[in-house]
Amino acid sequence: MTRSNGVLRLKAGRERSLALRHPWIFSGAIQEVEGSPAPGATVDVVDAAGAFVARAAWSPVSQIRARVWSFDADTAIDAAFFTRSIARAVAARGGMLDAEHTACRIVHAESDGLPGIVADRYGDTVVVQLLSAGAEAWRDAIAAALQQATGARCVFERSDADVRSLEGLDSRTGPVIGALPPEVEIVEGGLRYRVDIERGQKTGFYLDQRDNRAILRRYAAGRRVLNAFCYSGGFTIAALAGGAQSTLSIDSSADALALARSSLALNPALDGARAEWREADVFAELRNLRDRAEQYDLIVLDPPKFAPTAALAPRAARAYKDINLLALKLLAAGGLLATYSCSGGIDAALFQKIVAGAALDAKADAAVIMHMGASADHPVALNFPEGAYLKGLLIRKR
Ligand code: SAH
């Protein structure tokens, strides 16, 4: 058996979730820790009788006290482990990158067997997020492995997500390998988009909506489109490419709207005169549009995470219901609503219930014509249902 820096002994019976290969060990499951592992150090997890269960990264500050790197007693956690695991994750996305698609997620944390590690490829640049103490401890090896597996010129770190503080980590952004090019541009579905890697949201672009942008593009022809929470205009540009008659795109971020405008300008085949951008609060603006009796044929609602955890679900549910109710009122007969939730605290069944309640109150007869999720480069490991954070419904109003 390969040695590690400490031993984490579980309480009796608490190895059960690990037997199902769930990769998280909560503080309440731990009997004792032998040795004094540093944050991020590799520990051997053993059951109450002392039998090996897993090898994991120790995270003394977080409620998720350890995250499993491997369930195999013979697997050493070293630089070669990250080289191998990252090469496998990159190879699995082989079919998602071509001349028409130059960006995709290449490492999706727990669902790729790499808890706390997210990496997105934008052409020659890879953006990495290290979100746990274990990921932080292997920063250099991870960056080198990403560079090696992709041949990227630059590996840029965006470890500035809120969850870092739960792990006792400060935020950090900047190049790890190479230098960021002055401007980063990607192609998705043959359309060009500008990505703000240094200051944009997440790692710069909502790659998880790639398949859904392609779906809505197919439904957009001739429709008056309202894109609420548009960020850098992903759905708007896809809808224009699909022949939308008009688009109104709303976001509260002026920077996001500026980025969206510059992306649209990169696509001269699209009619920019059909695109209106509005800096506003969506909750207020949907009410203004309703009061003016505006109507749309395709509405996209892709709000930020209202409920990062289940504890925040009740308040989030009210917010989701509010915007969906307003959207269903703004929808013309025969119109389509593409509505999303990326809240970990709200599962697909609850989300559909909330939207059903909104339809009832809006007095709208509506039917689900498609269930949507994150794109194929954002897998959900079967042993990690928490990975299914993005839920979407495509709804037709009668
Ligand atoms: N659909 C986008 C991603 C949306 S992310 C895409 O495919 O790229 C959520 C967006 O909502 C962010 O751009 C954020 O600036 C915006 N936002 C958050 N709260 C808002 C509010 N109350 N009103 C308007 N926009 C808001």
CSV table of C-alpha atoms and ligand atoms in Angstrom, one decimal:
chain,number,residue,atom,x,y,z
A,1,MET,CA,0.0,0.0,0.0
A,2,THR,CA,1.3,3.5,-0.9
A,3,ARG,CA,1.9,5.7,2.1
A,4,SER,CA,0.4,9.1,2.7
A,5,ASN,CA,0.7,11.9,5.3
A,6,GLY,CA,-1.9,10.9,7.8
A,7,VAL,CA,-4.7,8.5,8.6
A,8,LEU,CA,-8.3,9.6,8.9
A,9,ARG,CA,-10.4,7.0,10.8
A,10,LEU,CA,-14.1,7.0,10.2
A,11,LYS,CA,-16.9,6.4,12.8
A,12,ALA,CA,-18.5,3.0,12.6
A,13,GLY,CA,-20.8,2.7,9.6
A,14,ARG,CA,-19.7,6.0,8.1
A,15,GLU,CA,-17.8,4.3,5.3
A,16,ARG,CA,-21.2,3.5,3.7
A,17,SER,CA,-21.3,6.6,1.3
A,18,LEU,CA,-17.7,5.9,0.3
A,19,ALA,CA,-18.7,2.3,-0.5
A,20,LEU,CA,-21.1,3.9,-3.0
A,21,ARG,CA,-18.1,5.9,-4.3
A,22,HIS,CA,-19.3,9.2,-3.2
A,23,PRO,CA,-16.2,11.3,-2.9
A,24,TRP,CA,-16.9,13.6,0.1
A,25,ILE,CA,-16.2,13.0,3.8
A,26,PHE,CA,-18.1,15.3,6.1
A,27,SER,CA,-16.7,16.4,9.5
A,28,GLY,CA,-19.4,14.4,11.4
A,29,ALA,CA,-18.2,11.1,9.9
A,30,ILE,CA,-14.7,11.3,11.3
A,31,GLN,CA,-13.6,9.5,14.5
A,32,GLU,CA,-10.1,10.8,14.6
A,33,VAL,CA,-7.1,11.9,12.5
A,34,GLU,CA,-3.7,10.4,13.2
A,35,GLY,CA,-0.6,12.4,12.3
A,36,SER,CA,-0.9,16.2,11.6
A,37,PRO,CA,-1.6,16.5,7.9
A,38,ALA,CA,-1.3,20.0,6.5
A,39,PRO,CA,-4.2,21.4,4.6
A,40,GLY,CA,-4.4,19.7,1.2
A,41,ALA,CA,-2.2,16.8,2.2
A,42,THR,CA,-3.1,13.3,1.2
A,43,VAL,CA,-4.5,11.1,3.9
A,44,ASP,CA,-5.5,7.5,4.0
A,45,VAL,CA,-9.1,7.0,5.0
A,46,VAL,CA,-9.8,3.8,7.0
A,47,ASP,CA,-13.0,2.4,8.5
A,48,ALA,CA,-13.6,1.9,12.2
A,49,ALA,CA,-11.8,-1.5,12.0
A,50,GLY,CA,-8.8,0.1,10.3
A,51,ALA,CA,-9.4,-1.3,6.7
A,52,PHE,CA,-8.4,1.0,3.8
A,53,VAL,CA,-11.3,2.8,2.2
A,54,ALA,CA,-9.9,5.6,0.1
A,55,ARG,CA,-7.1,8.1,-0.4
A,56,ALA,CA,-8.2,11.7,0.0
A,57,ALA,CA,-7.2,15.4,0.3
A,58,TRP,CA,-7.4,16.7,3.9
A,59,SER,CA,-9.3,20.0,4.2
A,60,PRO,CA,-9.3,21.0,7.9
A,61,VAL,CA,-11.4,24.2,7.5
A,62,SER,CA,-14.2,22.9,5.3
A,63,GLN,CA,-17.3,21.0,6.4
A,64,ILE,CA,-16.3,18.6,3.6
A,65,ARG,CA,-13.3,17.6,5.6
A,66,ALA,CA,-11.8,15.4,2.9
A,67,ARG,CA,-12.3,14.7,-0.8
A,68,VAL,CA,-11.3,11.4,-2.4
A,69,TRP,CA,-8.6,11.2,-5.0
A,70,SER,CA,-8.7,7.4,-5.3
A,71,PHE,CA,-10.5,4.4,-3.9
A,72,ASP,CA,-7.5,2.2,-4.9
A,73,ALA,CA,-5.0,1.4,-2.2
A,74,ASP,CA,-2.3,1.0,-4.8
A,75,THR,CA,-2.7,4.4,-6.4
A,76,ALA,CA,-0.1,7.0,-5.3
A,77,ILE,CA,-1.2,10.6,-5.3
A,78,ASP,CA,1.7,12.3,-7.0
A,79,ALA,CA,2.4,14.5,-10.0
A,80,ALA,CA,2.0,11.5,-12.3
A,81,PHE,CA,-1.5,10.9,-10.9
A,82,PHE,CA,-2.6,14.4,-12.1
A,83,THR,CA,-0.8,14.0,-15.4
A,84,ARG,CA,-2.7,10.7,-16.0
A,85,SER,CA,-6.1,11.9,-14.8
A,86,ILE,CA,-6.0,15.2,-16.6
A,87,ALA,CA,-4.9,13.6,-19.9
A,88,ARG,CA,-7.8,11.2,-19.6
A,89,ALA,CA,-10.3,14.0,-19.0
A,90,VAL,CA,-8.9,16.0,-22.0
A,91,ALA,CA,-9.0,12.9,-24.3
A,92,ALA,CA,-12.7,12.3,-23.3
A,93,ARG,CA,-13.6,15.7,-24.9
A,94,GLY,CA,-11.8,14.9,-28.2
A,95,GLY,CA,-15.1,15.0,-30.1
A,96,MET,CA,-16.2,18.4,-28.7
A,97,LEU,CA,-13.4,20.5,-30.3
A,98,ASP,CA,-13.2,21.2,-34.0
A,99,ALA,CA,-13.0,24.1,-36.4
A,100,GLU,CA,-16.5,25.2,-35.4
A,101,HIS,CA,-16.0,24.8,-31.7
A,102,THR,CA,-12.8,25.9,-30.1
A,103,ALA,CA,-13.8,26.0,-26.4
A,104,CYS,CA,-15.1,23.4,-23.9
A,105,ARG,CA,-14.7,22.3,-20.3
A,106,ILE,CA,-11.8,19.8,-20.1
A,107,VAL,CA,-11.9,19.0,-16.3
A,108,HIS,CA,-15.2,18.9,-14.4
A,109,ALA,CA,-14.1,18.3,-10.8
A,110,GLU,CA,-15.7,15.4,-9.0
A,111,SER,CA,-17.3,14.0,-12.1
A,112,ASP,CA,-13.9,13.6,-13.7
A,113,GLY,CA,-12.5,12.1,-10.5
A,114,LEU,CA,-10.7,15.4,-9.7
A,115,PRO,CA,-12.5,17.1,-6.8
A,116,GLY,CA,-12.0,20.8,-6.6
A,117,ILE,CA,-10.4,21.1,-10.1
A,118,VAL,CA,-12.2,22.9,-12.9
A,119,ALA,CA,-10.5,23.7,-16.2
A,120,ASP,CA,-11.9,25.3,-19.4
A,121,ARG,CA,-10.2,25.5,-22.7
A,122,TYR,CA,-10.6,28.6,-24.8
A,123,GLY,CA,-8.5,28.0,-28.0
A,124,ASP,CA,-4.8,28.2,-27.0
A,125,THR,CA,-5.6,29.3,-23.4
A,126,VAL,CA,-6.7,27.1,-20.5
A,127,VAL,CA,-8.4,28.6,-17.5
A,128,VAL,CA,-8.1,26.7,-14.2
A,129,GLN,CA,-10.0,27.0,-11.0
A,130,LEU,CA,-8.6,25.4,-7.8
A,131,LEU,CA,-11.5,25.2,-5.4
A,132,SER,CA,-10.3,22.9,-2.6
A,133,ALA,CA,-7.3,22.6,-0.3
A,134,GLY,CA,-6.3,19.4,-2.1
A,135,ALA,CA,-6.4,21.1,-5.5
A,136,GLU,CA,-4.5,24.1,-4.1
A,137,ALA,CA,-1.7,21.8,-2.8
A,138,TRP,CA,-1.1,20.3,-6.3
A,139,ARG,CA,-1.3,23.6,-8.2
A,140,ASP,CA,2.0,23.4,-10.1
A,141,ALA,CA,1.5,19.7,-11.1
A,142,ILE,CA,-2.1,20.5,-12.2
A,143,ALA,CA,-1.0,23.4,-14.3
A,144,ALA,CA,1.8,21.5,-15.9
A,145,ALA,CA,-0.5,18.5,-16.6
A,146,LEU,CA,-3.1,20.9,-18.3
A,147,GLN,CA,-0.4,22.4,-20.5
A,148,GLN,CA,1.0,19.0,-21.4
A,149,ALA,CA,-2.4,17.5,-22.3
A,150,THR,CA,-3.6,20.4,-24.4
A,151,GLY,CA,-0.4,22.1,-25.8
A,152,ALA,CA,-1.9,25.4,-24.6
A,153,ARG,CA,0.2,28.5,-24.7
A,154,CYS,CA,-1.2,29.9,-21.5
A,155,VAL,CA,-2.6,28.3,-18.3
A,156,PHE,CA,-4.4,31.1,-16.4
A,157,GLU,CA,-5.8,30.8,-12.9
A,158,ARG,CA,-9.2,32.1,-11.9
A,159,SER,CA,-9.3,30.8,-8.3
A,160,ASP,CA,-11.6,33.6,-7.2
A,161,ALA,CA,-14.9,31.6,-6.7
A,162,ASP,CA,-16.7,32.2,-3.3
A,163,VAL,CA,-16.3,28.5,-2.4
A,164,ARG,CA,-12.6,29.0,-1.8
A,165,SER,CA,-13.3,30.8,1.4
A,166,LEU,CA,-15.2,27.7,2.7
A,167,GLU,CA,-11.9,25.9,2.3
A,168,GLY,CA,-9.9,28.6,4.1
A,169,LEU,CA,-8.3,29.7,0.8
A,170,ASP,CA,-7.8,33.3,-0.4
A,171,SER,CA,-8.7,34.2,-4.0
A,172,ARG,CA,-6.0,34.2,-6.6
A,173,THR,CA,-6.0,35.1,-10.3
A,174,GLY,CA,-3.2,35.4,-12.8
A,175,PRO,CA,-1.1,33.4,-15.3
A,176,VAL,CA,0.5,30.2,-14.0
A,177,ILE,CA,2.2,29.2,-17.3
A,178,GLY,CA,2.8,31.6,-20.2
A,179,ALA,CA,1.0,35.0,-20.7
A,180,LEU,CA,-2.6,35.7,-21.5
A,181,PRO,CA,-3.1,37.0,-25.1
A,182,PRO,CA,-4.5,40.6,-25.2
A,183,GLU,CA,-7.7,39.3,-26.5
A,184,VAL,CA,-9.3,35.9,-26.4
A,185,GLU,CA,-11.8,34.8,-28.9
A,186,ILE,CA,-13.6,31.5,-29.4
A,187,VAL,CA,-15.8,29.9,-32.0
A,188,GLU,CA,-19.0,28.0,-31.0
A,189,GLY,CA,-21.3,26.6,-33.5
A,190,GLY,CA,-19.3,28.6,-36.1
A,191,LEU,CA,-20.1,31.9,-34.3
A,192,ARG,CA,-17.4,34.0,-32.8
A,193,TYR,CA,-17.5,35.1,-29.2
A,194,ARG,CA,-15.1,37.3,-27.2
A,195,VAL,CA,-14.2,35.9,-23.7
A,196,ASP,CA,-13.0,38.1,-20.8
A,197,ILE,CA,-10.8,35.6,-19.0
A,198,GLU,CA,-9.3,38.1,-16.5
A,199,ARG,CA,-12.5,39.7,-15.3
A,200,GLY,CA,-15.4,37.8,-16.8
A,201,GLN,CA,-17.8,35.6,-14.8
A,202,LYS,CA,-16.8,32.0,-13.9
A,203,THR,CA,-13.8,31.3,-16.1
A,204,GLY,CA,-15.0,33.8,-18.7
A,205,PHE,CA,-17.9,32.1,-20.6
A,206,TYR,CA,-20.9,29.9,-19.8
A,207,LEU,CA,-19.7,26.8,-21.5
A,208,ASP,CA,-22.3,24.7,-19.8
A,209,GLN,CA,-25.0,26.3,-22.0
A,210,ARG,CA,-23.3,25.4,-25.3
A,211,ASP,CA,-25.8,22.6,-26.3
A,212,ASN,CA,-28.7,24.7,-25.2
A,213,ARG,CA,-27.6,27.6,-27.3
A,214,ALA,CA,-27.5,25.2,-30.2
A,215,ILE,CA,-31.0,24.0,-29.4
A,216,LEU,CA,-32.5,27.5,-29.2
A,217,ARG,CA,-30.8,28.5,-32.4
A,218,ARG,CA,-33.0,25.9,-34.1
A,219,TYR,CA,-36.2,27.3,-32.6
A,220,ALA,CA,-35.4,31.0,-33.2
A,221,ALA,CA,-36.5,31.6,-36.8
A,222,GLY,CA,-38.9,34.5,-37.1
A,223,ARG,CA,-39.4,34.9,-33.4
A,224,ARG,CA,-39.3,38.0,-31.2
A,225,VAL,CA,-36.7,36.9,-28.6
A,226,LEU,CA,-36.3,38.2,-25.0
A,227,ASN,CA,-33.0,37.0,-23.4
A,228,ALA,CA,-33.1,37.8,-19.7
A,229,PHE,CA,-29.8,37.5,-17.7
A,230,CYS,CA,-27.9,37.5,-21.1
A,231,TYR,CA,-24.3,37.9,-19.7
A,232,SER,CA,-22.1,38.1,-22.8
A,233,GLY,CA,-24.9,37.5,-25.2
A,234,GLY,CA,-24.5,33.7,-25.9
A,235,PHE,CA,-28.1,32.9,-26.4
A,236,THR,CA,-28.7,36.2,-28.2
A,237,ILE,CA,-26.1,35.6,-30.9
A,238,ALA,CA,-27.2,32.0,-31.3
A,239,ALA,CA,-30.8,33.2,-31.8
A,240,LEU,CA,-29.8,35.8,-34.3
A,241,ALA,CA,-27.9,33.1,-36.2
A,242,GLY,CA,-31.1,31.1,-36.1
A,243,GLY,CA,-33.0,33.9,-37.8
A,244,ALA,CA,-34.7,35.7,-34.9
A,245,GLN,CA,-36.8,38.6,-36.0
A,246,SER,CA,-35.6,40.7,-33.0
A,247,THR,CA,-33.7,40.3,-29.7
A,248,LEU,CA,-34.0,42.2,-26.5
A,249,SER,CA,-31.2,41.2,-24.1
A,250,ILE,CA,-31.1,42.3,-20.5
A,251,ASP,CA,-28.4,42.1,-17.9
A,252,SER,CA,-27.4,44.2,-14.9
A,253,SER,CA,-23.7,44.2,-15.8
A,254,ALA,CA,-22.5,46.9,-18.1
A,255,ASP,CA,-19.3,45.0,-18.7
A,256,ALA,CA,-21.2,41.9,-19.8
A,257,LEU,CA,-23.2,43.9,-22.3
A,258,ALA,CA,-20.1,45.6,-23.7
A,259,LEU,CA,-18.6,42.2,-24.2
A,260,ALA,CA,-21.8,41.0,-25.9
A,261,ARG,CA,-21.8,43.9,-28.3
A,262,SER,CA,-18.2,43.3,-29.3
A,263,SER,CA,-18.9,39.6,-29.8
A,264,LEU,CA,-21.9,40.4,-32.1
A,265,ALA,CA,-19.7,42.8,-34.1
A,266,LEU,CA,-17.3,39.8,-34.8
A,267,ASN,CA,-20.1,38.2,-36.7
A,268,PRO,CA,-20.9,40.5,-39.7
A,269,ALA,CA,-23.3,38.0,-41.2
A,270,LEU,CA,-25.7,38.7,-38.3
A,271,ASP,CA,-28.0,41.7,-38.5
A,272,GLY,CA,-26.9,43.9,-35.6
A,273,ALA,CA,-30.0,46.1,-36.1
A,274,ARG,CA,-32.2,43.3,-34.7
A,275,ALA,CA,-30.3,43.3,-31.4
A,276,GLU,CA,-31.3,45.6,-28.5
A,277,TRP,CA,-29.2,45.5,-25.3
A,278,ARG,CA,-30.6,46.8,-22.0
A,279,GLU,CA,-28.8,47.3,-18.7
A,280,ALA,CA,-31.4,46.7,-16.1
A,281,ASP,CA,-32.6,44.6,-13.2
A,282,VAL,CA,-34.5,41.7,-14.7
A,283,PHE,CA,-37.1,41.6,-11.9
A,284,ALA,CA,-38.0,45.2,-12.5
A,285,GLU,CA,-37.7,45.2,-16.2
A,286,LEU,CA,-40.0,42.2,-16.7
A,287,ARG,CA,-42.6,44.1,-14.8
A,288,ASN,CA,-42.1,47.2,-17.0
A,289,LEU,CA,-42.5,45.0,-20.1
A,290,ARG,CA,-45.6,43.5,-18.7
A,291,ASP,CA,-47.1,46.9,-17.8
A,292,ARG,CA,-46.5,47.9,-21.4
A,293,ALA,CA,-48.1,44.7,-22.6
A,294,GLU,CA,-45.1,43.6,-24.7
A,295,GLN,CA,-45.1,40.1,-26.2
A,296,TYR,CA,-42.4,37.7,-27.2
A,297,ASP,CA,-42.2,34.4,-29.0
A,298,LEU,CA,-39.1,33.0,-27.4
A,299,ILE,CA,-37.9,33.9,-23.9
A,300,VAL,CA,-34.7,32.7,-22.2
A,301,LEU,CA,-34.4,32.9,-18.4
A,302,ASP,CA,-30.9,32.0,-17.3
A,303,PRO,CA,-30.5,33.7,-13.9
A,304,PRO,CA,-27.5,33.3,-11.5
A,305,LYS,CA,-27.5,30.7,-8.7
A,306,PHE,CA,-30.3,31.9,-6.4
A,307,ALA,CA,-29.8,28.9,-4.1
A,308,PRO,CA,-26.2,27.7,-3.8
A,309,THR,CA,-27.3,25.4,-0.9
A,310,ALA,CA,-30.5,23.7,0.0
A,311,ALA,CA,-30.9,26.0,3.0
A,312,LEU,CA,-31.5,28.9,0.6
A,313,ALA,CA,-34.0,27.0,-1.5
A,314,PRO,CA,-37.3,28.5,-0.1
A,315,ARG,CA,-36.2,32.1,-0.9
A,316,ALA,CA,-34.8,31.1,-4.2
A,317,ALA,CA,-38.0,29.3,-5.1
A,318,ARG,CA,-39.9,32.5,-4.7
A,319,ALA,CA,-37.5,34.3,-7.0
A,320,TYR,CA,-37.7,31.6,-9.7
A,321,LYS,CA,-41.5,31.6,-9.5
A,322,ASP,CA,-41.6,35.4,-9.9
A,323,ILE,CA,-39.5,35.6,-13.0
A,324,ASN,CA,-41.1,32.5,-14.6
A,325,LEU,CA,-44.6,33.9,-13.9
A,326,LEU,CA,-43.8,37.2,-15.5
A,327,ALA,CA,-42.1,35.5,-18.5
A,328,LEU,CA,-45.2,33.3,-19.1
A,329,LYS,CA,-47.3,36.4,-19.1
A,330,LEU,CA,-45.0,38.0,-21.7
A,331,LEU,CA,-45.1,35.0,-23.9
A,332,ALA,CA,-47.4,35.1,-27.0
A,333,ALA,CA,-49.6,32.1,-27.8
A,334,GLY,CA,-47.4,29.4,-29.3
A,335,GLY,CA,-44.4,31.0,-27.7
A,336,LEU,CA,-41.5,29.1,-26.1
A,337,LEU,CA,-39.9,29.7,-22.7
A,338,ALA,CA,-36.4,28.3,-22.1
A,339,THR,CA,-36.0,28.5,-18.4
A,340,TYR,CA,-33.0,27.4,-16.3
A,341,SER,CA,-31.8,27.0,-12.8
A,342,CYS,CA,-28.1,26.4,-11.9
A,343,SER,CA,-28.8,26.3,-8.2
A,344,GLY,CA,-27.3,23.2,-6.5
A,345,GLY,CA,-30.0,23.6,-3.8
A,346,ILE,CA,-32.9,23.1,-6.2
A,347,ASP,CA,-33.2,19.8,-8.0
A,348,ALA,CA,-34.9,19.1,-11.3
A,349,ALA,CA,-38.2,17.9,-9.8
A,350,LEU,CA,-38.5,20.9,-7.5
A,351,PHE,CA,-37.6,23.3,-10.4
A,352,GLN,CA,-40.4,21.8,-12.5
A,353,LYS,CA,-42.8,22.2,-9.6
A,354,ILE,CA,-41.9,25.9,-9.3
A,355,VAL,CA,-42.4,26.5,-13.0
A,356,ALA,CA,-45.7,24.6,-12.9
A,357,GLY,CA,-46.9,26.9,-10.0
A,358,ALA,CA,-45.8,29.9,-12.0
A,359,ALA,CA,-47.9,28.7,-15.1
A,360,LEU,CA,-50.9,28.2,-12.9
A,361,ASP,CA,-50.7,31.7,-11.4
A,362,ALA,CA,-50.1,33.2,-14.9
A,363,LYS,CA,-53.1,31.3,-16.1
A,364,ALA,CA,-51.0,29.9,-18.9
A,365,ASP,CA,-51.5,26.4,-20.4
A,366,ALA,CA,-48.0,25.3,-21.0
A,367,ALA,CA,-46.2,22.0,-21.7
A,368,VAL,CA,-42.7,20.9,-21.4
A,369,ILE,CA,-41.3,19.9,-24.8
A,370,MET,CA,-37.7,19.3,-23.7
A,371,HIS,CA,-35.7,18.7,-20.5
A,372,MET,CA,-32.2,20.3,-20.7
A,373,GLY,CA,-29.0,20.0,-18.8
A,374,ALA,CA,-25.4,21.1,-19.0
A,375,SER,CA,-23.4,20.2,-22.2
A,376,ALA,CA,-21.7,16.9,-22.6
A,377,ASP,CA,-18.3,18.4,-21.5
A,378,HIS,CA,-19.9,18.8,-18.0
A,379,PRO,CA,-20.5,15.2,-17.2
A,380,VAL,CA,-22.4,14.1,-14.0
A,381,ALA,CA,-20.7,11.1,-12.5
A,382,LEU,CA,-23.3,8.5,-11.4
A,383,ASN,CA,-21.8,8.4,-7.9
A,384,PHE,CA,-22.0,12.2,-7.7
A,385,PRO,CA,-25.6,13.3,-8.3
A,386,GLU,CA,-24.7,16.8,-6.9
A,387,GLY,CA,-23.0,17.3,-10.2
A,388,ALA,CA,-26.4,17.8,-11.9
A,389,TYR,CA,-26.6,21.5,-11.0
A,390,LEU,CA,-27.9,22.9,-14.3
A,391,LYS,CA,-31.6,22.1,-15.1
A,392,GLY,CA,-33.6,23.5,-18.0
A,393,LEU,CA,-37.1,23.2,-19.3
A,394,LEU,CA,-38.2,24.2,-22.8
A,395,ILE,CA,-41.9,25.1,-22.5
A,396,ARG,CA,-44.5,25.8,-25.1
A,397,LYS,CA,-47.5,28.0,-24.3
A,398,ARG,CA,-50.7,27.0,-26.0
B,1,SAH,N1,-27.2,33.1,-20.2
B,1,SAH,C1,-25.8,33.5,-20.0
B,1,SAH,C2,-25.3,33.3,-18.6
B,1,SAH,C3,-26.1,34.0,-17.5
B,1,SAH,S1,-25.3,34.2,-16.0
B,1,SAH,C4,-24.9,32.8,-21.1
B,1,SAH,O1,-25.3,31.9,-21.7
B,1,SAH,O2,-23.8,33.3,-21.2
B,1,SAH,C5,-26.3,35.3,-15.1
B,1,SAH,C6,-26.3,36.7,-15.5
B,1,SAH,O3,-27.3,37.4,-14.7
B,1,SAH,C7,-25.0,37.4,-15.2
B,1,SAH,O4,-24.5,38.0,-16.4
B,1,SAH,C8,-25.4,38.6,-14.2
B,1,SAH,O5,-24.7,39.8,-14.5
B,1,SAH,C9,-26.8,38.7,-14.4
B,1,SAH,N2,-27.6,39.2,-13.3
B,1,SAH,C10,-27.6,38.8,-12.0
B,1,SAH,N3,-28.6,39.3,-11.3
B,1,SAH,C11,-29.3,40.1,-12.2
B,1,SAH,C12,-30.5,40.9,-12.1
B,1,SAH,N4,-31.2,41.0,-11.0
B,1,SAH,N5,-30.9,41.6,-13.2
B,1,SAH,C13,-30.2,41.5,-14.4
B,1,SAH,N6,-29.1,40.7,-14.5
B,1,SAH,C14,-28.7,40.0,-13.5
